Coordinates of C-alpha atoms in Angstrom, one line a residue:
Chain A
X1 CA 73.7 176.8 48.4
X2 CA 75.0 178.6 51.4
X3 CA 74.9 175.6 53.7
X4 CA 77.0 173.4 51.4
X5 CA 79.5 176.1 50.6
X6 CA 80.0 177.0 54.2
X7 CA 80.2 173.4 55.4
X8 CA 83.1 172.7 53.1
X9 CA 86.5 174.0 54.3
X10 CA 88.0 175.9 51.5
X11 CA 91.3 174.2 51.7
X12 CA 92.6 171.4 49.5
X13 CA 95.7 171.0 51.5
X14 CA 94.3 169.8 54.8
X15 CA 96.1 167.0 56.6
X16 CA 94.8 163.5 55.9
X17 CA 91.7 162.4 57.8
X18 CA 92.8 158.8 57.6
X19 CA 90.5 155.8 57.6
X20 CA 87.5 155.4 55.4
X21 CA 87.0 159.1 55.0
X22 CA 90.4 159.6 53.4
X23 CA 89.1 160.0 49.9
X24 CA 87.1 163.1 51.1
X25 CA 90.5 164.9 51.5
X26 CA 90.6 165.8 47.8
X27 CA 88.6 168.9 47.2
X28 CA 87.1 167.5 43.9
X29 CA 85.6 164.5 45.7
X30 CA 84.3 166.7 48.4
X31 CA 82.5 168.9 45.9
X32 CA 81.0 165.9 44.2
X33 CA 79.6 164.6 47.5
X34 CA 78.3 167.9 48.5
X35 CA 76.6 168.6 45.2
X36 CA 74.9 165.3 45.3
X37 CA 73.7 165.9 48.9
X38 CA 72.6 169.4 48.0
X39 CA 70.5 168.1 45.1
X40 CA 69.0 165.5 47.4
X41 CA 68.1 168.0 50.0
X42 CA 66.6 170.4 47.4
X43 CA 64.5 167.8 45.6
X44 CA 63.6 165.5 48.4
X45 CA 60.0 166.7 48.6
X46 CA 59.4 165.5 44.9
X47 CA 60.4 162.0 45.6
X48 CA 59.5 161.1 49.2
X49 CA 56.5 160.4 51.2
X50 CA 55.1 162.8 53.9
X51 CA 56.5 160.6 56.6
X52 CA 60.0 161.0 55.3
X53 CA 59.5 164.7 54.9
X54 CA 58.2 165.0 58.4
X55 CA 61.3 163.3 59.7
X56 CA 63.6 165.3 57.6
X57 CA 62.0 168.6 58.6
X58 CA 62.6 167.6 62.2
X59 CA 66.2 166.8 61.3
X60 CA 66.8 170.3 59.8
X61 CA 65.2 171.8 62.9
X62 CA 67.6 169.9 65.1
X63 CA 70.5 171.0 62.9
X64 CA 69.6 174.6 63.7
X65 CA 69.3 173.9 67.4
X66 CA 72.5 171.9 67.5
X67 CA 74.4 174.6 65.6
X68 CA 73.1 177.2 68.1
X69 CA 74.3 175.1 71.0
X70 CA 77.5 174.4 69.2
X71 CA 78.4 178.1 69.5
X72 CA 78.2 177.8 73.2
X73 CA 79.6 174.4 73.8
X74 CA 81.8 173.8 70.7
X75 CA 83.2 177.2 70.0
X76 CA 83.4 178.8 73.5
X77 CA 83.7 175.5 75.5
X78 CA 80.9 176.3 78.0
X79 CA 78.5 173.6 79.1
X80 CA 74.9 174.7 78.7
X81 CA 72.4 172.2 80.1
X82 CA 69.3 174.3 79.7
X83 CA 69.3 175.1 76.0
X84 CA 65.7 174.0 75.7
X85 CA 64.8 177.1 77.8
X86 CA 65.8 179.4 74.9
X87 CA 63.9 177.3 72.5
X88 CA 60.9 177.6 74.9
X89 CA 61.3 181.4 75.1
X90 CA 61.1 181.6 71.3
X91 CA 58.2 179.2 71.0
X92 CA 56.2 180.9 73.8
X93 CA 56.9 184.4 72.5
X94 CA 55.4 183.4 69.1
X95 CA 52.6 181.4 70.7
X96 CA 51.5 184.2 73.1
X97 CA 51.9 187.1 70.7
X98 CA 50.0 185.4 67.8
X99 CA 47.2 183.8 69.8
X100 CA 46.6 186.4 72.6
X101 CA 47.5 189.6 70.8
X102 CA 47.0 188.7 67.2
X103 CA 50.5 189.8 66.2
X104 CA 51.7 188.8 62.7
X105 CA 54.1 185.8 63.0
X106 CA 57.0 187.5 61.3
X107 CA 56.8 190.3 63.8
X108 CA 57.1 187.9 66.7
X109 CA 60.6 186.9 65.6
X110 CA 62.3 190.1 66.6
X111 CA 60.4 190.0 69.9
X112 CA 61.7 186.4 70.4
X113 CA 65.2 187.5 69.6
X114 CA 64.9 190.3 72.2
X115 CA 63.6 188.0 74.9
X116 CA 66.3 185.4 74.2
X117 CA 68.9 188.1 74.5
X118 CA 67.5 189.2 77.8
X119 CA 67.3 185.6 79.1
X120 CA 70.8 185.0 78.0
X121 CA 72.2 188.1 79.7
X122 CA 70.2 187.4 82.9
X123 CA 71.6 183.8 83.2
X124 CA 75.0 184.3 81.6
X125 CA 75.9 187.7 83.1
X126 CA 76.4 186.5 86.7
X127 CA 77.6 183.0 86.1
X128 CA 80.1 183.5 83.3
X129 CA 82.4 185.2 85.7
X130 CA 82.7 182.0 87.7
X131 CA 84.1 178.6 87.0
X132 CA 82.5 176.9 84.0
X133 CA 80.9 174.2 86.3
X134 CA 78.6 176.8 87.8
X135 CA 77.3 177.7 84.4
X136 CA 76.4 174.0 83.8
X137 CA 74.3 173.7 86.9
X138 CA 72.8 177.2 86.7
X139 CA 71.7 176.6 83.1
X140 CA 70.2 173.3 84.3
X141 CA 68.3 175.1 87.0
X142 CA 67.3 177.8 84.5
X143 CA 65.9 175.2 82.1
X144 CA 63.7 173.9 84.9
X145 CA 62.6 177.4 86.0
X146 CA 61.4 178.3 82.5
X147 CA 59.5 175.1 82.3
X148 CA 57.9 175.5 85.7
X149 CA 57.0 179.1 84.9
X150 CA 55.4 178.0 81.6
X151 CA 53.4 175.4 83.5
X152 CA 52.1 177.7 86.2
X153 CA 51.3 180.9 84.4
X154 CA 47.9 181.6 82.9
X155 CA 49.2 183.4 79.8
X156 CA 51.3 180.4 78.8
X157 CA 48.3 178.1 79.0
X158 CA 49.4 176.2 82.0
X159 CA 50.2 172.5 81.8
X160 CA 48.2 172.0 78.7
X161 CA 50.1 174.7 76.8
X162 CA 48.9 176.8 73.9
X163 CA 47.0 175.5 71.0
X164 CA 45.8 177.0 67.7
X165 CA 48.8 179.1 66.9
X166 CA 48.3 180.6 63.5
X167 CA 50.3 179.3 60.6
X168 CA 52.5 182.0 59.0
X169 CA 52.1 183.2 55.5
X170 CA 54.4 184.9 53.0
X171 CA 52.8 187.6 50.7
X172 CA 49.4 186.1 51.3
X173 CA 50.6 182.5 50.7
X174 CA 49.9 180.4 53.7
X175 CA 52.5 177.9 54.8
X176 CA 50.4 174.9 55.6
X177 CA 51.8 171.8 53.8
X178 CA 54.6 169.7 55.2
X179 CA 56.9 170.5 52.3
X180 CA 56.5 174.2 52.8
X181 CA 57.9 173.7 56.3
X182 CA 60.5 171.4 54.9
X183 CA 61.9 174.2 52.8
X184 CA 61.5 176.7 55.6
X185 CA 63.6 174.6 58.0
X186 CA 66.1 173.8 55.2
X187 CA 66.6 177.5 54.6
X188 CA 66.9 178.1 58.4
X189 CA 69.5 175.4 58.7
X190 CA 71.4 176.8 55.8
X191 CA 71.3 180.2 57.3
X192 CA 72.4 178.8 60.7
X193 CA 75.4 177.1 58.9
X194 CA 76.3 180.2 57.1
X195 CA 76.2 182.4 60.3
X196 CA 78.1 179.7 62.3
X197 CA 80.8 179.5 59.6
X198 CA 81.2 183.2 59.4
X199 CA 81.3 183.5 63.2
X200 CA 83.9 180.7 63.5
X201 CA 86.2 182.5 61.2
X202 CA 85.7 186.0 62.6
X203 CA 87.7 187.8 65.1
X204 CA 85.2 186.7 67.7
X205 CA 85.4 183.1 66.7
X206 CA 89.1 183.1 67.2
X207 CA 88.7 184.7 70.5
X208 CA 86.3 181.9 71.5
X209 CA 88.9 179.4 70.5
X210 CA 91.6 181.1 72.6
X211 CA 89.3 181.3 75.6
X212 CA 88.3 177.6 75.2
X213 CA 91.9 176.4 75.0
X214 CA 93.4 178.6 77.7
X215 CA 91.4 181.2 79.5
X216 CA 94.3 182.8 81.4
X217 CA 96.5 183.1 78.3
X218 CA 93.6 184.5 76.4
X219 CA 93.0 187.1 79.0
X220 CA 96.7 188.0 79.1
X221 CA 96.4 188.6 75.3
X222 CA 93.8 191.2 76.0
X223 CA 90.7 189.3 75.3
X224 CA 87.8 190.2 77.7
X225 CA 86.8 186.7 78.5
X226 CA 83.5 187.4 80.2
X227 CA 82.3 189.6 77.3
X228 CA 83.5 187.0 74.8
X229 CA 81.7 184.2 76.6
X230 CA 78.6 186.3 77.0
X231 CA 78.5 186.9 73.3
X232 CA 78.7 183.1 72.7
X233 CA 76.0 182.5 75.2
X234 CA 73.7 185.2 73.8
X235 CA 74.2 184.3 70.2
X236 CA 73.4 180.6 71.0
X237 CA 70.3 181.9 72.8
X238 CA 69.2 183.8 69.7
X239 CA 69.6 180.6 67.5
X240 CA 67.4 178.7 70.0
X241 CA 64.8 181.5 70.2
X242 CA 64.4 181.8 66.4
X243 CA 64.2 178.0 66.1
X244 CA 61.5 178.1 68.8
X245 CA 59.4 180.6 66.8
X246 CA 59.3 178.4 63.7
X247 CA 58.7 175.3 65.9
X248 CA 55.6 177.0 67.3
X249 CA 54.4 178.0 63.9
X250 CA 54.9 174.5 62.5
X251 CA 53.4 172.6 65.4
X252 CA 50.6 175.2 66.0
X253 CA 50.6 173.8 69.6
X254 CA 53.2 173.9 72.3
X255 CA 53.2 172.5 75.8
X256 CA 55.7 172.8 78.7
X257 CA 56.6 169.1 78.4
X258 CA 58.3 169.7 75.0
X259 CA 61.0 171.7 76.9
X260 CA 62.0 169.1 79.5
X261 CA 65.6 168.5 80.6
X262 CA 65.8 165.6 78.2
X263 CA 65.3 168.0 75.3
X264 CA 68.4 170.0 76.3
X265 CA 70.3 166.8 76.7
X266 CA 69.3 165.6 73.3
X267 CA 70.5 168.8 71.7
X268 CA 73.7 168.6 73.6
X269 CA 74.1 165.0 72.4
X270 CA 73.8 166.1 68.8
X271 CA 76.6 168.5 69.3
X272 CA 78.8 166.0 71.1
X273 CA 78.1 163.1 68.8
X274 CA 79.5 164.5 65.6
X275 CA 82.3 166.5 67.1
X276 CA 82.1 169.7 69.0
X277 CA 83.0 172.8 67.2
X278 CA 82.8 171.4 63.7
X279 CA 79.8 172.3 61.5
X280 CA 79.6 169.2 59.3
X281 CA 80.1 167.1 62.5
X282 CA 77.2 168.9 64.2
X283 CA 75.0 168.4 61.2
X284 CA 75.8 164.7 61.1
X285 CA 75.2 164.5 64.9
X286 CA 71.8 166.2 64.5
X287 CA 70.7 163.8 61.8
X288 CA 71.9 160.8 63.8
X289 CA 69.8 162.1 66.7
X290 CA 66.6 162.3 64.6
X291 CA 67.1 159.3 62.4
X292 CA 68.2 156.8 65.0
X293 CA 64.9 156.6 66.9
X294 CA 63.0 156.4 63.6
X295 CA 65.1 153.5 62.5
X296 CA 65.1 151.7 65.8
X297 CA 61.5 152.2 66.7
X298 CA 61.3 149.1 69.0
X299 CA 63.6 150.8 71.5
X300 CA 60.8 153.1 72.6
X301 CA 61.4 155.0 75.8
X302 CA 64.8 153.4 76.4
X303 CA 66.4 155.3 73.5
X304 CA 67.7 157.9 75.9
X305 CA 69.5 155.1 77.7
X306 CA 71.1 154.0 74.5
X307 CA 72.0 157.6 73.7
X308 CA 73.5 158.1 77.1
X309 CA 75.7 155.0 76.8
X310 CA 76.8 156.2 73.3
X311 CA 77.6 159.6 74.8
X312 CA 79.7 158.0 77.6
X313 CA 81.6 155.7 75.2
X314 CA 82.3 158.6 72.8
X315 CA 83.6 160.7 75.7
X316 CA 85.9 157.9 76.9
X317 CA 87.2 156.7 73.6
X318 CA 86.8 159.6 71.1
X319 CA 86.4 162.7 73.3
X320 CA 86.6 164.9 70.2
X321 CA 83.5 163.3 68.6
X322 CA 83.1 161.0 65.7
X323 CA 84.2 163.5 63.2
X324 CA 86.4 166.0 65.1
X325 CA 87.8 169.3 64.1
X326 CA 91.3 169.2 62.7
X327 CA 93.9 170.9 64.8
X328 CA 95.9 173.4 62.8
Chain B
X1 CA 46.6 177.6 114.2
X2 CA 48.3 180.8 115.1
X3 CA 51.1 182.3 113.0
X4 CA 53.5 181.1 115.6
X5 CA 52.4 177.5 115.3
X6 CA 52.6 177.6 111.5
X7 CA 56.1 178.9 111.8
X8 CA 57.1 176.2 114.2
X9 CA 55.5 173.5 112.0
X10 CA 57.5 174.9 109.1
X11 CA 60.6 174.8 111.2
X12 CA 60.1 171.1 111.7
X13 CA 59.4 170.5 108.0
X14 CA 62.4 172.6 107.1
X15 CA 64.7 170.7 109.3
X16 CA 63.7 167.4 107.8
X17 CA 64.0 168.6 104.2
X18 CA 67.2 170.3 105.1
X19 CA 68.7 167.1 106.5
X20 CA 68.1 165.4 103.2
X21 CA 69.6 168.3 101.3
X22 CA 72.6 168.4 103.6
X23 CA 73.3 164.6 103.2
X24 CA 73.3 164.9 99.5
X25 CA 75.2 168.2 99.4
X26 CA 78.0 166.6 101.4
X27 CA 78.7 164.1 98.6
X28 CA 78.8 167.0 96.1
X29 CA 81.1 169.0 98.2
X30 CA 83.5 166.2 99.1
X31 CA 83.9 165.0 95.5
X32 CA 84.2 168.6 94.3
X33 CA 86.7 169.4 97.0
X34 CA 89.0 166.5 96.1
X35 CA 89.0 166.3 92.3
X36 CA 87.1 169.5 91.3
X37 CA 84.4 167.5 89.6
X38 CA 80.8 168.4 89.6
X39 CA 79.3 164.9 89.8
X40 CA 76.0 165.2 88.0
X41 CA 75.3 161.6 88.8
X42 CA 75.2 162.3 92.5
X43 CA 71.4 163.0 92.6
X44 CA 70.9 159.8 90.7
X45 CA 72.9 157.9 93.2
X46 CA 70.5 159.2 95.8
X47 CA 67.7 157.7 93.7
X48 CA 69.6 154.4 93.3
X49 CA 70.1 154.3 97.0
X50 CA 66.4 154.5 97.6
X51 CA 65.7 151.7 95.0
X52 CA 68.4 149.4 96.3
X53 CA 67.2 150.0 99.9
X54 CA 63.7 149.2 98.7
X55 CA 65.0 146.0 97.2
X56 CA 66.8 145.0 100.4
X57 CA 63.8 145.9 102.5
X58 CA 61.5 143.7 100.4
X59 CA 63.9 140.8 100.8
X60 CA 64.5 141.4 104.5
X61 CA 61.0 142.3 105.7
X62 CA 59.7 138.7 106.0
X63 CA 62.7 138.1 108.4
X64 CA 62.9 141.2 110.5
X65 CA 59.9 143.2 109.5
X66 CA 59.7 146.6 107.8
X67 CA 59.9 148.7 110.9
X68 CA 63.0 150.4 112.4
X69 CA 65.3 147.4 112.4
X70 CA 64.4 146.4 108.9
X71 CA 64.9 149.9 107.5
X72 CA 68.2 150.4 109.4
X73 CA 69.6 147.1 108.1
X74 CA 68.6 147.8 104.5
X75 CA 69.9 151.3 104.8
X76 CA 73.3 150.1 105.8
X77 CA 73.3 147.4 103.1
X78 CA 72.2 150.0 100.5
X79 CA 74.8 152.5 101.6
X80 CA 77.5 149.9 101.1
X81 CA 76.2 148.8 97.7
X82 CA 75.7 152.3 96.4
X83 CA 79.1 153.3 97.8
X84 CA 80.7 150.6 95.8
X85 CA 78.7 151.6 92.7
X86 CA 80.1 155.1 93.2
X87 CA 83.6 153.8 93.3
X88 CA 83.0 151.8 90.2
X89 CA 81.6 154.8 88.4
X90 CA 84.6 156.8 89.4
X91 CA 87.0 154.1 88.2
X92 CA 85.3 153.5 84.8
X93 CA 84.1 157.0 83.9
X94 CA 85.9 159.7 85.8
X95 CA 89.4 158.3 86.4
X96 CA 90.4 158.3 82.7
X97 CA 89.0 161.8 82.2
X98 CA 90.8 163.6 85.0
X99 CA 93.4 165.1 82.7
X100 CA 90.9 165.8 79.9
X101 CA 89.3 169.2 79.3
X102 CA 86.7 170.2 81.9
X103 CA 84.0 170.1 79.3
X104 CA 84.6 166.5 78.5
X105 CA 84.4 165.4 82.1
X106 CA 81.3 167.3 82.7
X107 CA 79.6 165.7 79.7
X108 CA 80.8 162.3 81.0
X109 CA 79.2 163.0 84.3
X110 CA 76.0 164.0 82.6
X111 CA 76.1 160.7 80.6
X112 CA 76.5 158.7 83.7
X113 CA 73.6 160.5 85.3
X114 CA 71.4 159.8 82.3
X115 CA 72.4 156.1 82.2
X116 CA 71.5 155.6 85.9
X117 CA 68.1 157.3 85.8
X118 CA 67.1 155.8 82.4
X119 CA 68.2 152.3 83.4
X120 CA 66.0 152.6 86.5
X121 CA 63.2 153.9 84.3
X122 CA 63.5 150.9 82.0
X123 CA 63.4 148.5 85.0
X124 CA 60.4 150.2 86.6
X125 CA 58.5 151.3 83.5
X126 CA 58.7 154.8 84.9
X127 CA 56.1 153.9 87.6
X128 CA 56.1 155.2 91.1
X129 CA 56.8 152.4 93.6
X130 CA 55.2 152.4 97.0
X131 CA 57.8 152.3 99.7
X132 CA 55.7 150.7 102.3
X133 CA 57.0 150.7 105.9
X134 CA 55.6 150.2 109.3
X135 CA 56.8 153.3 111.1
X136 CA 53.5 154.4 112.5
X137 CA 52.2 157.9 113.1
X138 CA 52.8 158.3 116.8
X139 CA 54.7 161.3 117.9
X140 CA 55.0 164.1 120.4
X141 CA 53.0 167.3 120.6
X142 CA 54.8 170.5 121.3
X143 CA 52.0 173.0 121.9
X144 CA 50.0 172.8 118.7
X145 CA 52.9 171.4 116.7
X146 CA 52.9 167.7 116.1
X147 CA 56.2 165.9 115.3
X148 CA 56.2 162.2 114.6
X149 CA 58.9 159.9 116.0
X150 CA 59.8 159.1 112.4
X151 CA 60.7 162.7 111.8
X152 CA 62.7 162.9 114.9
X153 CA 64.6 159.7 114.1
X154 CA 65.3 160.9 110.6
X155 CA 66.8 164.2 111.7
X156 CA 68.7 162.4 114.4
X157 CA 70.1 159.8 112.0
X158 CA 71.1 162.6 109.6
X159 CA 72.8 164.5 112.4
X160 CA 74.6 161.3 113.5
X161 CA 75.9 160.6 110.0
X162 CA 77.1 164.1 109.6
X163 CA 78.8 164.2 113.0
X164 CA 80.5 160.9 112.1
X165 CA 81.7 162.3 108.8
X166 CA 83.0 165.4 110.5
X167 CA 85.0 163.4 113.0
X168 CA 86.3 161.1 110.3
X169 CA 87.5 163.9 108.1
X170 CA 89.1 165.9 111.0
X171 CA 90.3 163.2 113.4
X172 CA 91.6 160.3 111.3
X173 CA 94.6 159.9 109.0
X174 CA 92.3 159.1 106.0
X175 CA 90.5 162.4 106.6
X176 CA 93.7 164.2 106.8
X177 CA 94.8 162.6 103.5
X178 CA 91.5 163.8 101.9
X179 CA 92.0 167.3 103.0
X180 CA 95.6 167.2 101.8
X181 CA 94.6 165.9 98.4
X182 CA 92.1 168.7 98.0
X183 CA 95.0 171.2 98.5
X184 CA 97.7 169.7 96.3
X185 CA 97.5 166.3 94.7
X186 CA 101.0 166.1 93.4
X187 CA 102.6 167.0 96.7
X188 CA 100.5 164.2 98.3
X189 CA 101.7 161.7 95.8
X190 CA 105.3 162.7 96.7
X191 CA 104.5 162.3 100.4
X192 CA 103.5 158.7 99.8
X193 CA 99.7 159.1 100.0
X194 CA 97.8 156.6 97.8
X195 CA 95.9 159.3 96.0
X196 CA 93.7 157.0 93.9
X197 CA 92.7 155.0 97.0
X198 CA 91.7 158.1 98.9
X199 CA 89.7 159.4 96.0
X200 CA 87.9 156.1 95.8
X201 CA 87.2 156.3 99.5
X202 CA 85.8 159.8 99.1
X203 CA 83.5 158.6 96.4
X204 CA 82.5 155.7 98.6
X205 CA 81.6 158.0 101.5
X206 CA 80.0 160.7 99.4
X207 CA 77.7 158.3 97.5
X208 CA 76.8 156.2 100.5
X209 CA 75.7 159.4 102.3
X210 CA 73.5 160.2 99.3
X211 CA 72.1 156.7 99.4
X212 CA 71.3 157.0 103.1
X213 CA 69.3 160.2 102.3
X214 CA 67.6 158.4 99.4
X215 CA 66.3 155.5 101.5
X216 CA 65.3 157.9 104.4
X217 CA 63.4 160.0 101.9
X218 CA 61.8 156.9 100.4
X219 CA 60.7 155.7 103.8
X220 CA 59.5 159.2 104.8
X221 CA 57.5 160.1 101.7
X222 CA 56.3 156.5 101.0
X223 CA 57.0 156.4 97.3
X224 CA 60.1 156.3 95.1
X225 CA 60.5 157.2 91.4
X226 CA 63.3 157.1 88.9
X227 CA 63.3 160.9 88.5
X228 CA 63.4 161.7 92.3
X229 CA 67.1 162.4 92.1
X230 CA 67.0 165.1 89.5
X231 CA 65.5 168.0 91.5
X232 CA 67.2 167.0 94.8
X233 CA 70.5 166.9 92.9
X234 CA 70.0 170.5 91.8
X235 CA 68.9 171.6 95.3
X236 CA 71.8 169.8 97.0
X237 CA 74.1 171.6 94.6
X238 CA 72.5 174.9 95.6
X239 CA 72.9 173.9 99.2
X240 CA 76.6 173.2 98.6
X241 CA 77.1 176.5 96.9
X242 CA 75.2 178.3 99.7
X243 CA 77.6 176.8 102.3
X244 CA 80.6 177.3 100.1
X245 CA 81.5 174.4 97.8
X246 CA 84.3 172.2 99.0
X247 CA 83.6 172.9 102.7
X248 CA 82.0 170.1 104.7
X249 CA 80.4 172.1 107.5
X250 CA 79.3 174.5 104.7
X251 CA 77.4 171.7 103.0
X252 CA 75.6 170.9 106.3
X253 CA 74.8 174.5 107.0
X254 CA 73.7 175.2 103.4
X255 CA 71.5 172.1 103.3
X256 CA 69.7 173.1 106.5
X257 CA 69.4 176.7 105.4
X258 CA 68.0 175.8 102.1
X259 CA 65.5 173.4 103.7
X260 CA 64.3 176.1 106.1
X261 CA 64.2 178.8 103.4
X262 CA 62.1 176.6 101.2
X263 CA 59.6 175.6 103.8
X264 CA 59.2 179.2 105.1
X265 CA 59.3 180.5 101.5
X266 CA 56.2 178.5 100.6
X267 CA 54.3 180.3 103.4
X268 CA 55.0 183.7 101.8
X269 CA 51.9 184.9 99.9
X270 CA 52.2 184.4 96.1
X271 CA 54.9 181.8 96.5
X272 CA 52.9 178.6 96.7
X273 CA 54.3 175.1 96.6
X274 CA 54.3 175.1 92.8
X275 CA 56.9 178.0 92.9
X276 CA 59.1 176.3 95.5
X277 CA 61.7 175.2 92.9
X278 CA 61.8 178.6 91.2
X279 CA 62.3 180.1 94.6
X280 CA 65.4 178.0 95.5
X281 CA 67.0 178.4 92.0
X282 CA 66.4 182.1 92.4
X283 CA 68.3 182.0 95.6
X284 CA 71.1 180.1 93.8
X285 CA 71.4 182.7 91.1
X286 CA 71.3 185.7 93.5
X287 CA 74.0 184.0 95.6
X288 CA 76.2 183.5 92.6
X289 CA 75.9 187.2 91.8
X290 CA 76.6 188.5 95.2
X291 CA 78.6 185.9 97.1
X292 CA 79.8 183.1 94.8
X293 CA 82.1 181.6 97.5
X294 CA 79.2 180.9 99.8
X295 CA 79.0 181.3 103.5
X296 CA 82.0 179.2 104.6
X297 CA 83.8 178.9 101.3
X298 CA 87.2 180.5 100.7
X299 CA 88.1 182.6 97.7
X300 CA 89.9 180.4 95.3
X301 CA 93.2 181.6 94.1
X302 CA 94.2 180.1 90.8
X303 CA 97.8 179.3 90.4
X304 CA 99.4 179.5 87.0

């Protein structure tokens, strides 16, 4: 499985993690754990109830979103506070094209990618030249703009949103059961892992790392920092857009309230929680994000408060996340 | 009403809105100027200011009533309380992060903002609270334009606070120390300035100005809500950028300009009130493209 392979660093000689995770240092133990996890992920629908499947599907969905944001925040070190906007762009593209124009679901994906790229360039283009703080607040504003536009336009269904989005089908086989979507999102998450991993170890990935660590030095080494950041921003946008398409297809209904500021913060928290820039860390973070409120249901609406306190404590005591990337 | 009257009425509305923006923008710009931190929690401190002011007013109103005297007293108390809260936040959350990467401190600020707004949400169950006051609706009529005394006093109070701040920053030793720290922190330390104390003072002043705006807005609009700081935080940042971030007169100018632009902007056909926020963010983005240093800001030269 691509996800598992890509998630495991191919080195047996990494420096010790220390603590309770030390036994994971050996490559053999790592493989055993990953194989068990992979089997669990593959055969979960056979053994679990619909409730568990629903939660796990959401978890894989957040894995994809968090990995997308991780490219922007973790790899390139840019703070994006309006990531839900790209997710909204994808979801509304699919929603509008399928319900108003009767376009096949699979054809809406390229359209969503295109719109996400445009949105990414419009927002990233002017702001990435400036200090990174500006990007944070402009993305925050952008997230609000997209939500307000979705609320006020007729084509997006206004405040009540779009309903009755057609479920997709593959070769005449309609995806309508929860376990269909479980596999769809599992595959998407694997794909996102694979792409993230390849990007991290590409020329571009190394450029992101340089820019993140020292922008001036990176520029002195001949890296075009604006272009490199823009790539990160746009690729992150594409992840969010594609995730949005499938979200719309699964839910069959979308409304502007799904794409509130809190949504962007949640996705960011998933990235920060596990450790920015590290794929297994982000996956753990995304799962924690989805499973925590399910386990502690009594918390209700104050879960964001708990999340925020956790985020503050992590930043103060473990600024690299629970499971940080090892420095070479 | 003729076009002229509508424009005059919008001028009055814009000035009030602009005063609120300017007061909040000042805190942004002061904190940014001194430690280069974008304090996301600033808008929430505005909200906390409104709530604490509300609390004080409910306690005080049986004694001194909820008219001008009551509001003024609770405003002063709330400014002190929120100012201290701002210093506390700076000490707990921002001080240890000053040498950390920029991304970490931004996320910390975001976490503080979320904690403040969600804590208030938990206390109030997310409900709107009625901020009842006894200010009356009397006022003066200028031609066809009616301006209440409340509106005049609000703008006057904001102007007074801003003048006071300007004099403080430019005429006192503390103000001089603030301006010096914004230029070079290490040199200030060598010159015997208590840098941490001045940073704390900056936080105190910045957040108490936001709190004053919060309670004035609460009294003016008549209701408060845990989410009221979010949009104004964004707008105030926009105002600070319009004026040139780091510049105190710039924040005042930017706040007033944004307030006026917004109230006139809603009069343009096709831009109704529901598009008001989109309109001001659009201004922010255009500004960042064409003049990122703002009106009164200086080009930043980065030293290696």
